[in-house]
Tab-separated table of C-alpha atoms in Angstrom:
chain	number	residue	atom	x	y	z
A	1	UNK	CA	-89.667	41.586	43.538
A	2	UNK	CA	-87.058	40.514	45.906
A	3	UNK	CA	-85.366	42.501	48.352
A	4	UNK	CA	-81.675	43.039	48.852
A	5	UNK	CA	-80.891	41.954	52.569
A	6	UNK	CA	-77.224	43.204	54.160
A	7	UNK	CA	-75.783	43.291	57.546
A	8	UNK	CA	-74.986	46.395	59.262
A	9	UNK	CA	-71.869	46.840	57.750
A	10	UNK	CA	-73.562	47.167	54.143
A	11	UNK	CA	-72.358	43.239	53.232
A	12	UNK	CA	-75.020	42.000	51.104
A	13	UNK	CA	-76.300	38.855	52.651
A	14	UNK	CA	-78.994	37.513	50.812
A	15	UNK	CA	-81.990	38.227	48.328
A	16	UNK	CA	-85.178	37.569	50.768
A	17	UNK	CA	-88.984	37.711	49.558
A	18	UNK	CA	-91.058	40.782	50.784
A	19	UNK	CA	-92.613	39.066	52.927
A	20	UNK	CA	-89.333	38.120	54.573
A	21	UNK	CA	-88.691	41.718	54.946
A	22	UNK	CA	-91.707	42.368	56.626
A	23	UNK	CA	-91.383	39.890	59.200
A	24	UNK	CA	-88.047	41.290	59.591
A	25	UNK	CA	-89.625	45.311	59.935
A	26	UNK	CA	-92.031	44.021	62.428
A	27	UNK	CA	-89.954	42.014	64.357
A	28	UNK	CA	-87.835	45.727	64.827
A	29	UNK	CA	-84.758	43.858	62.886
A	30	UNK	CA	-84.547	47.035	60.699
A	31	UNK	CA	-81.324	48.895	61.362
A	32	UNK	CA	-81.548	50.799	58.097
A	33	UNK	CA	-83.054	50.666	54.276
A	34	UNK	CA	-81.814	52.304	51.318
A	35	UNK	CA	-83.785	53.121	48.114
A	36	UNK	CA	-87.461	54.691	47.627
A	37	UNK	CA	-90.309	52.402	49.582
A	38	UNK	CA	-91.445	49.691	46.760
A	39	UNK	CA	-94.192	47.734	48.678
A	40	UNK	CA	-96.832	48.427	51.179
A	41	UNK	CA	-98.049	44.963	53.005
A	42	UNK	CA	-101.250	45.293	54.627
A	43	UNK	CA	-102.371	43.187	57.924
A	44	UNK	CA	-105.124	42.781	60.024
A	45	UNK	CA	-107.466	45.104	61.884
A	46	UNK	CA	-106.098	46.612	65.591
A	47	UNK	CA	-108.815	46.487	68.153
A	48	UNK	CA	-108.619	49.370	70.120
A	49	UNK	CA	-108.020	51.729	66.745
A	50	UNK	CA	-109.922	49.629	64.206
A	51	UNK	CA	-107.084	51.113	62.115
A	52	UNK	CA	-105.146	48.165	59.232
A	53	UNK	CA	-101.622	47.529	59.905
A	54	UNK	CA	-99.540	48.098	57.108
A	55	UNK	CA	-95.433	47.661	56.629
A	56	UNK	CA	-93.960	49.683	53.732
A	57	UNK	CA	-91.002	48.039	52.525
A	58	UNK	CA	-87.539	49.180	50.869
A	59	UNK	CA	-85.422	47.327	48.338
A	60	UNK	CA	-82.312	47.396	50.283
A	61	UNK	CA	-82.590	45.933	53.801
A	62	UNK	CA	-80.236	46.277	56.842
A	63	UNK	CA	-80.615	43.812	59.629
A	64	UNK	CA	-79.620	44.107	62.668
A	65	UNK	CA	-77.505	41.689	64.731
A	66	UNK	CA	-75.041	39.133	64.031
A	67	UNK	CA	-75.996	37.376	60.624
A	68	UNK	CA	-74.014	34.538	59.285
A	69	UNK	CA	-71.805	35.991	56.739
A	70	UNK	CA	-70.979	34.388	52.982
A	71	UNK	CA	-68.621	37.339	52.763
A	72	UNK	CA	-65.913	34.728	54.880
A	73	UNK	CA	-65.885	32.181	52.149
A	74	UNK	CA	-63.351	32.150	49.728
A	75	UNK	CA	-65.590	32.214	46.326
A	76	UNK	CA	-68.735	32.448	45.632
A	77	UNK	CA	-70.230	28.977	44.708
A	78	UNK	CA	-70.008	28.412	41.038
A	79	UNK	CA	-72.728	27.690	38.891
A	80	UNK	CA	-73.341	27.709	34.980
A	81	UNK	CA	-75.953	30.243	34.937
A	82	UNK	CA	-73.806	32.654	36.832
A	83	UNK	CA	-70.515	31.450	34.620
A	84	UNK	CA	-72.644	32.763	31.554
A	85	UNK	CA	-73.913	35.940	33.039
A	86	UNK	CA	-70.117	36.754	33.903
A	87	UNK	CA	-68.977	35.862	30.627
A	88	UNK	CA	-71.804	38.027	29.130
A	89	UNK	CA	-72.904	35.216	27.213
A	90	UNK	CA	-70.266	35.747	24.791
A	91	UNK	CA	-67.911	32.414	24.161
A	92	UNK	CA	-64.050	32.872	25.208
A	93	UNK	CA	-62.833	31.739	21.657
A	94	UNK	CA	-64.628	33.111	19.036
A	95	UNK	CA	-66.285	35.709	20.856
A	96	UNK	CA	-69.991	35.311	19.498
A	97	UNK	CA	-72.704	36.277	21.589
A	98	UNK	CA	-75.147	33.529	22.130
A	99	UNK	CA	-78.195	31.555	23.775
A	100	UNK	CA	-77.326	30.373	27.538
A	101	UNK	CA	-78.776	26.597	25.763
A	102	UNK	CA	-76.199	27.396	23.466
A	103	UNK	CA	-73.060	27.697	25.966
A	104	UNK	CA	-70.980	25.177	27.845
A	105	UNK	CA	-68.925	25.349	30.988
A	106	UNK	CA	-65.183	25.189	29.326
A	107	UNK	CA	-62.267	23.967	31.791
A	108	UNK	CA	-59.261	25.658	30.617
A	109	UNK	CA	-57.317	23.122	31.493
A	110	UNK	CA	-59.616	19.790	31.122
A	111	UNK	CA	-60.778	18.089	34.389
A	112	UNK	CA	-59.190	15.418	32.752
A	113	UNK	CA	-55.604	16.628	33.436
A	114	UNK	CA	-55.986	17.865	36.160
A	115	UNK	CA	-57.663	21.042	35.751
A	116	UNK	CA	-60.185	21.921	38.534
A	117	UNK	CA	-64.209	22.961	38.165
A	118	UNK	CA	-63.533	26.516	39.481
A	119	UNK	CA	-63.863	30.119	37.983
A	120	UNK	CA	-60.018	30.483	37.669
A	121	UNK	CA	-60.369	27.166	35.134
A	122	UNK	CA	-63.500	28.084	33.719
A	123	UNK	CA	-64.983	30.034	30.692
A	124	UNK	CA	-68.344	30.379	28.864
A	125	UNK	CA	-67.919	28.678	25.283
A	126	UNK	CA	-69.840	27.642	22.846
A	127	UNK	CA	-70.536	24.203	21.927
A	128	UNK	CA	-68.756	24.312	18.759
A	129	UNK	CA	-65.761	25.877	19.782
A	130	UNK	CA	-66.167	23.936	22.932
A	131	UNK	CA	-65.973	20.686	20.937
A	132	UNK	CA	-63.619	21.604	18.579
A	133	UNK	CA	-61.032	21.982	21.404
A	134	UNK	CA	-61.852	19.071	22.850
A	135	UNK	CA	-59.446	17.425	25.623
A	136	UNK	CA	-56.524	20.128	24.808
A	137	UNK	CA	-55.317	23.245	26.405
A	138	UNK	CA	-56.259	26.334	24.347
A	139	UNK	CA	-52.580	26.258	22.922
A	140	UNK	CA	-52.681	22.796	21.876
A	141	UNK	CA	-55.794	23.366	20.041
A	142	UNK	CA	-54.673	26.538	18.522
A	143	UNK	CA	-57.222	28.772	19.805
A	144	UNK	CA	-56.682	31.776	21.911
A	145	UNK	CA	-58.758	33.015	24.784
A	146	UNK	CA	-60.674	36.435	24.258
A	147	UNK	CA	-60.779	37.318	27.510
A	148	UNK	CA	-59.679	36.221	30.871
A	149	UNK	CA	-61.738	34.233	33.937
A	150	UNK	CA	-61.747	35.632	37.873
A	151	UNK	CA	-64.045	35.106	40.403
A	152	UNK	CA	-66.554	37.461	41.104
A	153	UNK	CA	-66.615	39.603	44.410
A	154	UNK	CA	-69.710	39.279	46.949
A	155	UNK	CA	-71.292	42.546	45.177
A	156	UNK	CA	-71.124	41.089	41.866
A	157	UNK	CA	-71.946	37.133	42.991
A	158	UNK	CA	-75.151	38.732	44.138
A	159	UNK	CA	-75.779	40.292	40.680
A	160	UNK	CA	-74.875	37.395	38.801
A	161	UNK	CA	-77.514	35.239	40.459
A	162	UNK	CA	-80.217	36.201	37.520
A	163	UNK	CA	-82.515	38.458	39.666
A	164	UNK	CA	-85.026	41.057	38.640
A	165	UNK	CA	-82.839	43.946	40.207
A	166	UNK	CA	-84.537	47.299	40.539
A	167	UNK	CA	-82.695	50.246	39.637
A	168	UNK	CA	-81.795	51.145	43.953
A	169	UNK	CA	-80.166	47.758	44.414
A	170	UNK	CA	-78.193	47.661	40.701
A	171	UNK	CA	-76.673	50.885	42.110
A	172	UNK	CA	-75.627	49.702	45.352
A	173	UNK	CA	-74.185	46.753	44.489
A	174	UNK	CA	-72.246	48.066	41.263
A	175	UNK	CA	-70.638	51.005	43.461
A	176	UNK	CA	-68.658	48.052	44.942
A	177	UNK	CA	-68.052	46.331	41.947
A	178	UNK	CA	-64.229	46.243	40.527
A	179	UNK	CA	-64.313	48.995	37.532
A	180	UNK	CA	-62.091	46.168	35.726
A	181	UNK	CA	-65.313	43.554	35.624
A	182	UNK	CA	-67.444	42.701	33.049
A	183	UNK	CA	-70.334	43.175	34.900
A	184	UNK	CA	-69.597	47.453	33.823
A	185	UNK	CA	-69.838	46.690	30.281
């Protein structure tokens, strides 16, 4: 289980291990946590109190401090696993549902001419309809486009990335998600 890290203001920042988190709690880098406690980490004994350290950690982790942000950069870096997961694994032309080893990255507009490898040019496809429109534009080929590509907020970058997300950190993150994305569906 990973947790969901964010800086004061609630920006997510990163997905960390639990054991990042902990060296975080006991470091007293905790501003706040969200969610019910999901893990107890045990430590060593204490000397004077023979008693066992333990941290009990939250899914939803707010550091405290200046953190580097990703929340500055323009998109969030593109990637095909995370193309697919936006797309909901459905192809843009004949809109199938299928097997992520059964999609392709589609350029809109083909690399070729000019198109560029970014999520306003890019849509999940399948390889036959992926091959069957070959070097064209989608009007050139005859085939129209189901649905339409954006790039995904910070909220819904950090969903896309394919983690096991409990229930506490789905909610977060979807309360700041655009009620036009896919990612509601």
């Amino acid at each position: 289980m990973d947790v969901l890290q964010l800086d004061v203001s609630g920006r997510p920042q990163a997905w960390i291990t639990t054991r990042e988190a902990a060296v975080i709690y006991a470091c007293d880098g905790v501003a706040w946590t969200l969610g019910d406690a999901c893990q107890e980490l045990r430590g060593g004994l204490q000397r004077a109190t023979g008693r066992q350290s333990r941290i009990t950690v939250h899914p939803i982790v707010a550091v405290r401090g200046a953190m580097p942000s990703r929340a500055w950069r323009q998109a969030p870096a593109l990637s095909n696993a995370k193309l697919f997961a936006r797309d909901r694994f459905v192809c843009a032309y004949c809109g199938h549902r299928h097997l992520p080893e059964d999609l392709t990255r589609e350029h809109i507009q083909p690399t070729s001419r000019g198109g560029q490898d970014g999520w306003m040019n890019c849509i999940t496809a399948c390889r036959p309809c992926n091959g069957r429109k070959g070097n064209r534009l989608p009007e050139e080929a005859r085939m129209n486009l189901l649905y339409l590509p954006y790039v995904p907020s910070l909220h819904e970058d950090m969903i896309l990335r394919g983690r096991r997300i409990l229930a506490d950190q789905m909610e977060f993150l979807l309360a700041s998600v655009p009620r036009s994305s896919r990612l509601h569906g």
